[in-house]
Short mmCIF file of C-alpha atoms in Angstrom, two decimals:
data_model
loop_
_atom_site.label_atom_id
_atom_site.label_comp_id
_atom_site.label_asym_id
_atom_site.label_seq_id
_atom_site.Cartn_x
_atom_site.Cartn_y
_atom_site.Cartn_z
CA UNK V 1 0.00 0.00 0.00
CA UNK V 2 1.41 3.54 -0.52
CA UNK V 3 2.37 5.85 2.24
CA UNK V 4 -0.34 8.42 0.88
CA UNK V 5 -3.08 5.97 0.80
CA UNK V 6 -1.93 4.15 4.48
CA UNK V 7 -2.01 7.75 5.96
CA UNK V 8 -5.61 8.33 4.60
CA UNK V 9 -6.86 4.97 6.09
CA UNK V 10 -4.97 5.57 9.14
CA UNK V 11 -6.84 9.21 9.74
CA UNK V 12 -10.09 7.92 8.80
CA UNK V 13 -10.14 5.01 11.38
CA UNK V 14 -8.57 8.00 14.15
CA UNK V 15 -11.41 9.93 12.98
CA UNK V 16 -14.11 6.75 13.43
CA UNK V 17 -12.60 6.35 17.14
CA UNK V 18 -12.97 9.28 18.36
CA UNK V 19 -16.63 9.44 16.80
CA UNK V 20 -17.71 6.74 18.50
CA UNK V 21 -15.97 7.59 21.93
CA UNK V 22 -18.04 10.70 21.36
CA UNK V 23 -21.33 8.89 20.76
CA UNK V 24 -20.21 6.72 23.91
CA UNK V 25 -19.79 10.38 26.44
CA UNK V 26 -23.22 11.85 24.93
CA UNK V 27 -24.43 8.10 25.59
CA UNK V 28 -23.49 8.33 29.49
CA UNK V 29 -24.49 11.64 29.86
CA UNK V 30 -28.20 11.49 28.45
CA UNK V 31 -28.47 8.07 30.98
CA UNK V 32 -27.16 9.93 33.63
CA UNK V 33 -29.52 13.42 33.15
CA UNK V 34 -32.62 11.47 32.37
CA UNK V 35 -33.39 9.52 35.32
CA UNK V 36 -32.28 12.07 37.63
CA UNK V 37 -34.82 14.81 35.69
CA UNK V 38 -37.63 11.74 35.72
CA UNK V 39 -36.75 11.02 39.87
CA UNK V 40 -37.46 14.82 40.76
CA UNK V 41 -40.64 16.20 41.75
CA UNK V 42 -39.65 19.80 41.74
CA UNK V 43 -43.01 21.46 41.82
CA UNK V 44 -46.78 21.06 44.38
CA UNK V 45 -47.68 18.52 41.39
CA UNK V 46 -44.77 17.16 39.71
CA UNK V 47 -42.33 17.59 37.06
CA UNK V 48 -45.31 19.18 34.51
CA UNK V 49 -47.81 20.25 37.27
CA UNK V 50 -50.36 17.63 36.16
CA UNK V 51 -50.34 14.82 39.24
CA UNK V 52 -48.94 12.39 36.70
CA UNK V 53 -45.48 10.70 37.45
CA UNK V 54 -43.59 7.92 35.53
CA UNK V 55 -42.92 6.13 38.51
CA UNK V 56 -43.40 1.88 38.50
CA UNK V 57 -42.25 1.19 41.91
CA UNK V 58 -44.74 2.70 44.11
CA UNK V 59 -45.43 0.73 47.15
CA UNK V 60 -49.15 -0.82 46.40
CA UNK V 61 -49.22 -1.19 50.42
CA UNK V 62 -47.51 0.21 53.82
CA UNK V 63 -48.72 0.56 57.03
CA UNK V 64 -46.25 1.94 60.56
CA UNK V 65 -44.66 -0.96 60.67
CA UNK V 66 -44.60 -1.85 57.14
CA UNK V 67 -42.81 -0.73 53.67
CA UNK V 68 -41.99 2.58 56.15
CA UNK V 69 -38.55 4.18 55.48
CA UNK V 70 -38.34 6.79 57.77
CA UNK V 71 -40.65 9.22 59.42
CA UNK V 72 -39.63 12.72 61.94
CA UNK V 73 -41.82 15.04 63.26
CA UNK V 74 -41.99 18.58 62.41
CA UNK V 75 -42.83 21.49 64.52
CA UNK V 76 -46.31 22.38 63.72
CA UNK V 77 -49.52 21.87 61.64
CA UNK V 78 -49.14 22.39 57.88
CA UNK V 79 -50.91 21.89 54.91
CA UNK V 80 -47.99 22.20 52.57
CA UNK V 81 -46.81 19.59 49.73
CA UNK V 82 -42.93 18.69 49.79
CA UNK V 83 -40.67 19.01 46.93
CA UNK V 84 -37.85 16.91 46.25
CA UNK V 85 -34.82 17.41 44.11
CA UNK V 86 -31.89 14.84 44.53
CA UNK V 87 -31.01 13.56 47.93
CA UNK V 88 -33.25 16.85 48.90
CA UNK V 89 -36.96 17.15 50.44
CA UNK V 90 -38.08 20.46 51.23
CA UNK V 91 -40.90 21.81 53.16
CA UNK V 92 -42.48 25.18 53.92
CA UNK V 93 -43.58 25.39 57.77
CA UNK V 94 -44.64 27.93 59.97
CA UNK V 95 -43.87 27.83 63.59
CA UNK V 96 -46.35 30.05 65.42
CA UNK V 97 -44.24 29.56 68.75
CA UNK V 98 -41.34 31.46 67.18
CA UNK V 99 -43.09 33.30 65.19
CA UNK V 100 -41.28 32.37 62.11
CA UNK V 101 -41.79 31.14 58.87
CA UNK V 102 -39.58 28.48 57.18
CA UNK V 103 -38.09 26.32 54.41
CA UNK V 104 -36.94 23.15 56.13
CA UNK V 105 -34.78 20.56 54.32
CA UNK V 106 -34.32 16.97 54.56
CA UNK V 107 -31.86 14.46 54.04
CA UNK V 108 -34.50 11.74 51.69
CA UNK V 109 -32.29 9.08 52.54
CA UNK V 110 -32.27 9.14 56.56
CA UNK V 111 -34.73 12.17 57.10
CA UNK V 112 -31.86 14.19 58.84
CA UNK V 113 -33.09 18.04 59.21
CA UNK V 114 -30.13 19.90 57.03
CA UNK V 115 -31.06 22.82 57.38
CA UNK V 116 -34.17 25.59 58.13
CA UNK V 117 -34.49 28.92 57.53
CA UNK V 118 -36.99 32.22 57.07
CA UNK V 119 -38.18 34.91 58.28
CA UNK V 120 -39.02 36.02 61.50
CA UNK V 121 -43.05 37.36 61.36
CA UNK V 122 -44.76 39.15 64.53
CA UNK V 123 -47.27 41.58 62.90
CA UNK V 124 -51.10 39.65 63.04
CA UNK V 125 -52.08 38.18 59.54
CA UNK V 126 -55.52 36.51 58.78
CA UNK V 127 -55.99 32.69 58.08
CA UNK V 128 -58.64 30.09 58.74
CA UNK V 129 -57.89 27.86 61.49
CA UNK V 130 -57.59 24.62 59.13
CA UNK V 131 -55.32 27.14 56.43
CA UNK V 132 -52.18 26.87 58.84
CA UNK V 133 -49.30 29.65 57.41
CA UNK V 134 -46.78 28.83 55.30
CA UNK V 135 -49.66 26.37 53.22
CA UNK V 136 -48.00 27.34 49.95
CA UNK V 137 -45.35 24.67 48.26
CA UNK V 138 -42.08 25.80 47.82
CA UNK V 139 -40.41 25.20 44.29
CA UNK V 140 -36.87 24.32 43.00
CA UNK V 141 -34.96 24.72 39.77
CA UNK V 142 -31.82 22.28 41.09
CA UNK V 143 -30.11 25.44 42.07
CA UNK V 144 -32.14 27.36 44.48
CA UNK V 145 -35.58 27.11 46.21
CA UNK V 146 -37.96 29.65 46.69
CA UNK V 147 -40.68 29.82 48.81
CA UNK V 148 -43.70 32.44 49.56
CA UNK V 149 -44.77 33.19 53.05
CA UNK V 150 -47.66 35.38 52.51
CA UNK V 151 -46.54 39.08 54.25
CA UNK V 152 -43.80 37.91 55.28
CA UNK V 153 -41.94 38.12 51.52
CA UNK V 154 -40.68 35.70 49.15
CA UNK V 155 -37.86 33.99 49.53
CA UNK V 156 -34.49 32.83 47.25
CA UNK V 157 -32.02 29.89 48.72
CA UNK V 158 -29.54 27.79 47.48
CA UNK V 159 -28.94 24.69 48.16
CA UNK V 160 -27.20 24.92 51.66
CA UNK V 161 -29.48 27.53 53.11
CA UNK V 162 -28.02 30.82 52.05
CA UNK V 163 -30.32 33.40 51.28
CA UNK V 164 -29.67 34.77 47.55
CA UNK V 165 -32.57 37.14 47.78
CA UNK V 166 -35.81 38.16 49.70
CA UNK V 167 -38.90 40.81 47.95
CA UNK V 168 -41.47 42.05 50.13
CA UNK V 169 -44.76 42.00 47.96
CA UNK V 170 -46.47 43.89 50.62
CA UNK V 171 -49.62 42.89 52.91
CA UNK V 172 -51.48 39.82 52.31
CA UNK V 173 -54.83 39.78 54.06
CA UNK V 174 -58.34 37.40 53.65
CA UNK V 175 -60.30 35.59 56.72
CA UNK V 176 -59.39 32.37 54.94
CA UNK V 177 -55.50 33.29 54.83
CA UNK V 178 -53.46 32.16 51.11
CA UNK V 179 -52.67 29.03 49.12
CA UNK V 180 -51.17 29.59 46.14
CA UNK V 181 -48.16 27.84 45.46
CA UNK V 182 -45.33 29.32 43.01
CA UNK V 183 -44.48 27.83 39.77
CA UNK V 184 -41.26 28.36 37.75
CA UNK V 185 -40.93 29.51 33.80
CA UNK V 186 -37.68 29.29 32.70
CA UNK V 187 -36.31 32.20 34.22
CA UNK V 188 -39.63 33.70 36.12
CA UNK V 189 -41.20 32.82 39.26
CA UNK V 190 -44.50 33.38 38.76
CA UNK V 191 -47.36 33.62 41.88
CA UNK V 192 -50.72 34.40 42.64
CA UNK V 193 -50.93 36.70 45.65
CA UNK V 194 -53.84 36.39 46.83
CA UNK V 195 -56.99 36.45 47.62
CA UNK V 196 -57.75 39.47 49.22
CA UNK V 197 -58.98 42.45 47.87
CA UNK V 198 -55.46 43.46 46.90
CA UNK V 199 -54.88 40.47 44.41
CA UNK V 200 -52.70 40.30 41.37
CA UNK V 201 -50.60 37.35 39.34
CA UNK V 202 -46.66 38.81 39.26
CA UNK V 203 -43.77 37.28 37.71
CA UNK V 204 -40.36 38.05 39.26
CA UNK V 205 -36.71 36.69 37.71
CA UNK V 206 -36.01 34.58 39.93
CA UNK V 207 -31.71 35.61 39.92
CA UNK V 208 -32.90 38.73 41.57
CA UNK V 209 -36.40 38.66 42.80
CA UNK V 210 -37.10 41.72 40.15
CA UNK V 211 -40.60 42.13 39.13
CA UNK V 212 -40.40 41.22 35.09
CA UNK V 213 -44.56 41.98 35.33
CA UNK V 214 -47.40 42.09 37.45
CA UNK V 215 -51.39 41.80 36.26
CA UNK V 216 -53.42 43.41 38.39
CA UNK V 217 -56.68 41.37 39.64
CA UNK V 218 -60.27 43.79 39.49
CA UNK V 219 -61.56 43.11 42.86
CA UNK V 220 -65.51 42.48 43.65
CA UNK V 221 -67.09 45.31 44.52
CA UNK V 222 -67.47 45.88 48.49
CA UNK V 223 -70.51 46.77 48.13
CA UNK V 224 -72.14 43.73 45.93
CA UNK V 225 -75.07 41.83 46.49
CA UNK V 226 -75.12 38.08 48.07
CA UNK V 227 -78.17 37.23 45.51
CA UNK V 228 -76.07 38.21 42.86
CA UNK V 229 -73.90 34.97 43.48
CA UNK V 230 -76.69 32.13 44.13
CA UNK V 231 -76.43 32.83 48.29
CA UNK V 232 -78.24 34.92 50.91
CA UNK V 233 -76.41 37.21 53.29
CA UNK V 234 -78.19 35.83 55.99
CA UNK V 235 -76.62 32.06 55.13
CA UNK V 236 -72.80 34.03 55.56
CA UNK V 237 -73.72 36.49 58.34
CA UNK V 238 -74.40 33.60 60.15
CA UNK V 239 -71.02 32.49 60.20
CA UNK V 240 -69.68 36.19 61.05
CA UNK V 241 -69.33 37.37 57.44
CA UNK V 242 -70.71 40.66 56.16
CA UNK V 243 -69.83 41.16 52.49
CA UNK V 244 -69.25 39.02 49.57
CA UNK V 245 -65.72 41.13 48.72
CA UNK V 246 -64.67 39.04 52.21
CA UNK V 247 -65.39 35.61 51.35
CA UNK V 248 -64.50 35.81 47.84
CA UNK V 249 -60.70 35.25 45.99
CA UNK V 250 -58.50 32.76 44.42
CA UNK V 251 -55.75 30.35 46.36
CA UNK V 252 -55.20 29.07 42.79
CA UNK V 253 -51.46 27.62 41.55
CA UNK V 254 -51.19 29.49 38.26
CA UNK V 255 -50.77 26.16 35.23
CA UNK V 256 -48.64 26.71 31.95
CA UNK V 257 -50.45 25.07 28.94
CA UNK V 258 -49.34 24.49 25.18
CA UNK V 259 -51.59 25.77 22.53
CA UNK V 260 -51.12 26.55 19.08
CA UNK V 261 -47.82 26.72 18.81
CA UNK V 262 -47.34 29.06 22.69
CA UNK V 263 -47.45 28.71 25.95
CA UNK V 264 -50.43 30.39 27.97
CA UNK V 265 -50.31 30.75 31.55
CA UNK V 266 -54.02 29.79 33.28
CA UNK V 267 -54.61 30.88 36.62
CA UNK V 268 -58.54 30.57 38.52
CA UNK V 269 -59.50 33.99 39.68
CA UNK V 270 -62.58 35.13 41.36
CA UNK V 271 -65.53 34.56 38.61
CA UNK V 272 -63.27 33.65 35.70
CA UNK V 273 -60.39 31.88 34.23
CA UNK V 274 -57.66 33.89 32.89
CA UNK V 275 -54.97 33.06 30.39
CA UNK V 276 -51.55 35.21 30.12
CA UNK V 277 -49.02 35.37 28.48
CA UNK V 278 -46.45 33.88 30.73
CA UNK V 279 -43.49 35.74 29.29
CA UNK V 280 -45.09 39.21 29.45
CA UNK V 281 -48.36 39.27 31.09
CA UNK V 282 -50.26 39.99 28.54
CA UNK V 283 -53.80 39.13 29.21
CA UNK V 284 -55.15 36.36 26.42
CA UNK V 285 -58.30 35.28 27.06
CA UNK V 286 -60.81 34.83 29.79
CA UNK V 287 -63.63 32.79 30.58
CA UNK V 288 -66.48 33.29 32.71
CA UNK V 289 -69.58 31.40 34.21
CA UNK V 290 -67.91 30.11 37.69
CA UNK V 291 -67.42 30.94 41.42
CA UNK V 292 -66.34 33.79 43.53
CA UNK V 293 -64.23 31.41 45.20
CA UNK V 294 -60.62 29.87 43.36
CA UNK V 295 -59.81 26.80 46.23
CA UNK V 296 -58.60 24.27 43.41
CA UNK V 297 -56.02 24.94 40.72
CA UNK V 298 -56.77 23.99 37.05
CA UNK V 299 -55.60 21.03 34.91
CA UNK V 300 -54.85 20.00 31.75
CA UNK V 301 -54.97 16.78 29.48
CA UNK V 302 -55.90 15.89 25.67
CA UNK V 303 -55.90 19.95 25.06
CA UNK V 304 -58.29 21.22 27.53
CA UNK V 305 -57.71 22.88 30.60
CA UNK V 306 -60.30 21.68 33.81
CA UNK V 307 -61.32 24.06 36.27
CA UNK V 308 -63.53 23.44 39.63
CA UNK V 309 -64.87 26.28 41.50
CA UNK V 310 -65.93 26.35 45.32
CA UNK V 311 -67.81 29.00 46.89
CA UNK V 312 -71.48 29.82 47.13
CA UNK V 313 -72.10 26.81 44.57
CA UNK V 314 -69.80 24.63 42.92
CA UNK V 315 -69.35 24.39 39.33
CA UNK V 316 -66.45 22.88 36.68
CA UNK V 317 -65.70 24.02 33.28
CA UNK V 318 -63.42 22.46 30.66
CA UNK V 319 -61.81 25.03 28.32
CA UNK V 320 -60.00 24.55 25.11
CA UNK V 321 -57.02 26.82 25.53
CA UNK V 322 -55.70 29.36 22.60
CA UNK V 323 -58.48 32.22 22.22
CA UNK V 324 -58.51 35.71 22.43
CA UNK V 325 -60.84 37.91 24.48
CA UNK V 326 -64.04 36.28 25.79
CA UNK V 327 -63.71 32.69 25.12
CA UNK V 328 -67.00 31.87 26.88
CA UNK V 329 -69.10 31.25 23.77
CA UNK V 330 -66.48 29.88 21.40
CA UNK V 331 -64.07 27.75 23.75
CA UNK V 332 -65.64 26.08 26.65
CA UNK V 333 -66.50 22.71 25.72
CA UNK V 334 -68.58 22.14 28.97
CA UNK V 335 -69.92 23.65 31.63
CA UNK V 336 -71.73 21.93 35.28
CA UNK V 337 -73.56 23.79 37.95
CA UNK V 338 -75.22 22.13 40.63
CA UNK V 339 -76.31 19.78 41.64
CA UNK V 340 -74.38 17.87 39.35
CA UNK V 341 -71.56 19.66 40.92
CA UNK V 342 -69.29 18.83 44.12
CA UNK V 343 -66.87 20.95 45.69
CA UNK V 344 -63.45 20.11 44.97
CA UNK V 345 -60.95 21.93 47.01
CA UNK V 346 -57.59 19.52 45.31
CA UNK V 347 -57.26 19.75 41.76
CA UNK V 348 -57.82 16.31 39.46
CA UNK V 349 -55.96 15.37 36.47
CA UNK V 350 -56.55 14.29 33.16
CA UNK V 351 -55.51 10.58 31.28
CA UNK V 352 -57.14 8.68 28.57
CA UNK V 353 -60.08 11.02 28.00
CA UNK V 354 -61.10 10.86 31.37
CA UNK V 355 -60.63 12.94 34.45
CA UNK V 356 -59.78 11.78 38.29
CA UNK V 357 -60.70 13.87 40.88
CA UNK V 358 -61.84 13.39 45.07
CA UNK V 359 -64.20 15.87 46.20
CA UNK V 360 -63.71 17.90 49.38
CA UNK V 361 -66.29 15.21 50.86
CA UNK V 362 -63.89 12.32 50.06
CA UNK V 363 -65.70 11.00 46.72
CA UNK V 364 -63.61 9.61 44.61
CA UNK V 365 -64.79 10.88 40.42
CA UNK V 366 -64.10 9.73 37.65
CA UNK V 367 -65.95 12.25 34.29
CA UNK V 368 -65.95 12.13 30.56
CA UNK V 369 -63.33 14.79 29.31
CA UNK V 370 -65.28 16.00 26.73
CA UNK V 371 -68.61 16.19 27.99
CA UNK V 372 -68.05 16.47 31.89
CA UNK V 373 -70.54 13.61 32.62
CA UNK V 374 -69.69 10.91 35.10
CA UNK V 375 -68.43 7.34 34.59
CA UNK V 376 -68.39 6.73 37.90
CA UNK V 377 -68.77 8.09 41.35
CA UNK V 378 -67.84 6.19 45.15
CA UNK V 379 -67.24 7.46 48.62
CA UNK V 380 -64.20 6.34 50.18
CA UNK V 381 -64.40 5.06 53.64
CA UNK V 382 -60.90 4.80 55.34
CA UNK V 383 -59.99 3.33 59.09
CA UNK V 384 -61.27 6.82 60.48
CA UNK V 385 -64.03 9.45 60.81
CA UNK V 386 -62.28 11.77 58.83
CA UNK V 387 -63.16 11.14 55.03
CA UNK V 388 -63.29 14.26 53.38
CA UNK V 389 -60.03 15.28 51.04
CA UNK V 390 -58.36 18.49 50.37
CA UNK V 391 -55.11 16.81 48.46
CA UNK V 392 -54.95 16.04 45.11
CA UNK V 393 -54.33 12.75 43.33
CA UNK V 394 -51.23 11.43 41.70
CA UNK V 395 -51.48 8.74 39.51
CA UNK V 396 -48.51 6.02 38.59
CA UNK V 397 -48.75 3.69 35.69
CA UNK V 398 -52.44 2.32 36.09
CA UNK V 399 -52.58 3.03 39.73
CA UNK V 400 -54.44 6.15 41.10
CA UNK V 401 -53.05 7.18 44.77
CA UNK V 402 -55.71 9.14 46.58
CA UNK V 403 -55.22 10.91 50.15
CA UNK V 404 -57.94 11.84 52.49
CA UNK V 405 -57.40 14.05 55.67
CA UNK V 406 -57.15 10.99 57.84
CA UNK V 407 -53.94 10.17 56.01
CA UNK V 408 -55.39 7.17 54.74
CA UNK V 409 -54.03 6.79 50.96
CA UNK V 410 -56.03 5.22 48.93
CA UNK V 411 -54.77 3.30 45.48
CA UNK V 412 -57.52 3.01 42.77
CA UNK V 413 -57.02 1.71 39.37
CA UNK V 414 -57.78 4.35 36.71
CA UNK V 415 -60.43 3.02 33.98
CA UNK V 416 -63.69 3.07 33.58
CA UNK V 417 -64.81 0.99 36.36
CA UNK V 418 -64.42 1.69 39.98
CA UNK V 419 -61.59 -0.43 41.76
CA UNK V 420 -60.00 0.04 44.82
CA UNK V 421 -56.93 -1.74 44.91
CA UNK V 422 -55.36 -0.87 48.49
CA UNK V 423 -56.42 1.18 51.64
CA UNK V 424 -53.22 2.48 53.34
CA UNK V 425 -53.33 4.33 56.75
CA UNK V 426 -50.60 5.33 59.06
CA UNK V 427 -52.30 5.85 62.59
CA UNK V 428 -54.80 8.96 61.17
CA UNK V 429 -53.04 11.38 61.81
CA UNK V 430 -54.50 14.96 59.98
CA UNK V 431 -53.35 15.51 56.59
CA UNK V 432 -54.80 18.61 53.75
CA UNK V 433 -51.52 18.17 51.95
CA UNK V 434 -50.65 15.84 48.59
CA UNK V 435 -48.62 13.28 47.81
CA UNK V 436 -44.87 13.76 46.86
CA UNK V 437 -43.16 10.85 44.95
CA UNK V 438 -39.58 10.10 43.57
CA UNK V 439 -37.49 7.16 42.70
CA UNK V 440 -39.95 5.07 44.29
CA UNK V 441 -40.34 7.03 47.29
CA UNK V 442 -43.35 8.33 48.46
CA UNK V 443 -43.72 11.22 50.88
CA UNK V 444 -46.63 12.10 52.45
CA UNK V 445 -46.74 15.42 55.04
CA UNK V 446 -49.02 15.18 58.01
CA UNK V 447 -49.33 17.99 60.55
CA UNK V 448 -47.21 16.28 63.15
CA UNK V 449 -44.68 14.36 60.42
CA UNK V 450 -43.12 13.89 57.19
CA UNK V 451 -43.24 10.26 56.25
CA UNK V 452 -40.94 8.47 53.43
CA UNK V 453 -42.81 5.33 52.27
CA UNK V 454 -40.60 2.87 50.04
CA UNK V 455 -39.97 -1.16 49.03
CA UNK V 456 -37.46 -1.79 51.15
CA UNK V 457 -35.21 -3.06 48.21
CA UNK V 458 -35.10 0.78 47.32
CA UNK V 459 -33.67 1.67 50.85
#
């Protein structure tokens, strides 16, 4: 062979090695970024804010004594989901003793406390008894966590506890206290402060805690008229209430959506849905015909959004997202009031055409997607008297896991028949918060402990 030609070969096989030692390193790296993006559960609802996880090793079954990994008390009621990123589990908590409130994180493997910080708060600040402060999720971008704790600010940490940066969004004030958990877009935190009559949806960058916008909620009226919303004001003034402004807001997680070729940011106000612009604020489109009252957050599957409103009646709309102005006539595919209607305070999700969903009286739904009607409706009854549900679902594979506020967890598989597969309780101990789950770990926050529930061939 000539020198010339044995060179040529000689490059061209260098050329095919290091080609497919490349292939090899993007190879490793996509395994190793994958499952640890697919293990997190960075956000109140998961990776995509929709309940649904890809998890397939989800205990069916645990009890106290059984398929338990760790549990450690924390230092007061909340009503809070935890997040996990990594070896990390973070929870918001208030501490009414100290008259602080914190982010508190966890070592998943042992439940070690790592750290807890926040801010000291003495000035008085409205709730409802069962709204404990601090109710808001926090939310992580693998870098820093951010939490909101109502008055008291928002909040910017890094991984070890040091505060990167704090913004005081002013007073936060309703008799039923706030809910609203934030939600990250690329660059933007983006929250709901409210309700209350000062209400708005702001978006800050969440380097520098730097409002990027802020839309500006239109309050009710002070002065409006019970009768005008289905209710009497001698029902409310009962129960100490003397205007409809009072009662009335939104504790609604804001939802990012895909549609037509953009992202829209929903968010349940008072007596409408509103889309924005997520980038800019801009208002999109709205939709009215529900509540006065945003409890539940909306959802999204098959292009529709859900929405269930609470209040002086109940009522649930399913929108097709990407209009413009009014959308009431030309988008909303359905629309209940009662008394087909029950009050949903957690938010449902969406999978095969169907929607899951447990109603604030701890009945377990199951409704056509497209027409809202129901395929199938059952009461769960767990080991205690406590069967009504303020947490929202999470569904795995085929499986459907279901809390109520006795901490009972119960696993139904989705279709359309009703099956209960499992009835899990841990000692009934009160719970308004949802499920967490990662790598086959399950965390569920009562008011006197967070609990890791696991196989033990994942400890």
């Amino acid at each position: 062979m000539k020198p010339a030609r044995l060179s040529q070969l000689i490059e061209a096989l260098e050329f095919e090695e290091k080609a497919r030692r490349m292939l090899i390193a993007i190879a490793l790296v996509v395994a190793l970024v994958l499952p640890a993006t697919a293990e997190n559960w960075p956000t109140w609802r998961g990776p995509d804010g929709n309940g649904i996880c890809q998890e397939t090793s989800l205990p069916l079954r645990w009890s106290t004594n059984e398929n338990l990994r760790w549990r450690v008390p924390l230092p007061d009621r909340g009503n809070s989901t935890p997040i996990v990123w990594g070896n990390r589990v973070f929870v918001t908590q208030a501490v009414p003793k100290a008259s602080r409130r914190t982010l508190m994180c966890f070592d998943r493997r042992d439940g070690k406390l790592l750290w807890q910080q926040g801010p000291t708060w003495t000035e008085k600040e409205l709730t409802h008894d069962n709204n404990p402060y601090c109710s808001p999720s926090p939310v992580t971008d693998g870098e820093r966590v951010l939490a909101w704790f109502g008055s008291a600010g928002v909040y910017c940490y890094d991984f070890t506890g040091r505060e990167l940066w704090r913004r005081d969004l002013g007073r936060q004030s309703h008799v039923w206290g706030y809910a609203a958990s934030p939600v990250l877009y690329g660059d933007l935190l983006i929250l709901n402060f409210g309700p209350g009559q000062r209400s708005f949806v702001i978006a800050l960058d969440k380097r520098t805690g730097k409002t990027v916008w802020q839309f500006d909620v239109p309050p009710i009226p002070a002065d409006a008229k019970w009768e005008d919303f289905g209710t009497t004001a001698a029902e409310w003034k009962n129960q100490g209430y003397n205007t409809v402004a009072e009662v009335s807001g939104s504790c609604s997680t804001p939802l990012v959506v895909r549609a037509d070729g953009h992202d829209e940011l929903v968010v349940a106000l008072e007596l409408r849905v509103q889309a924005l612009s997520p980038k800019t604020g801009e208002p999109l489109w709205r939709c009215g015909g529900h509540n006065t009252c945003a409890y539940g957050s909306p959802f999204s599957g098959d292009g529709l959004v859900v929405v269930n409103e609470t209040g002086f009646r109940n009522c649930a709309m399913a929108i097709r997202p990407g209009g413009r102005g009014d959308v009431a006539a030309t988008h909303r595919v359905w629309h209940s009031d009662p008394p087909s209607s029950k009050a949903c305070i957690g938010s449902g999700l969406v999978h095969q055409g169907r929607i899951y969903q447990v109603t604030a009286m701890g009945f377990a739904q199951c409704l056509d997607l497209k027409t809202g009607a129901s395929v199938w409706d059952e009461r769960l009854t767990g080991s205690g008297a406590r069967n009504s549900s303020w947490s929202s679902p999470v569904l795995a594979g085929d499986r459907l896991y279901v809390p109520n506020q006795n901490a009972d967890v119960f696993v139904l598989r989705v279709g359309p028949k009703f099956e209960c597969l499992a009835t899990n309780s841990i000692g009934g101990e009160t719970m308004n918060a949802s499920l967490a789950v990662s790598d086959g770990d399950m965390f569920i926050r009562t008011h006197q402990h967070l609990w890791c529930i696991s196989e033990p061939s994942k400890h």
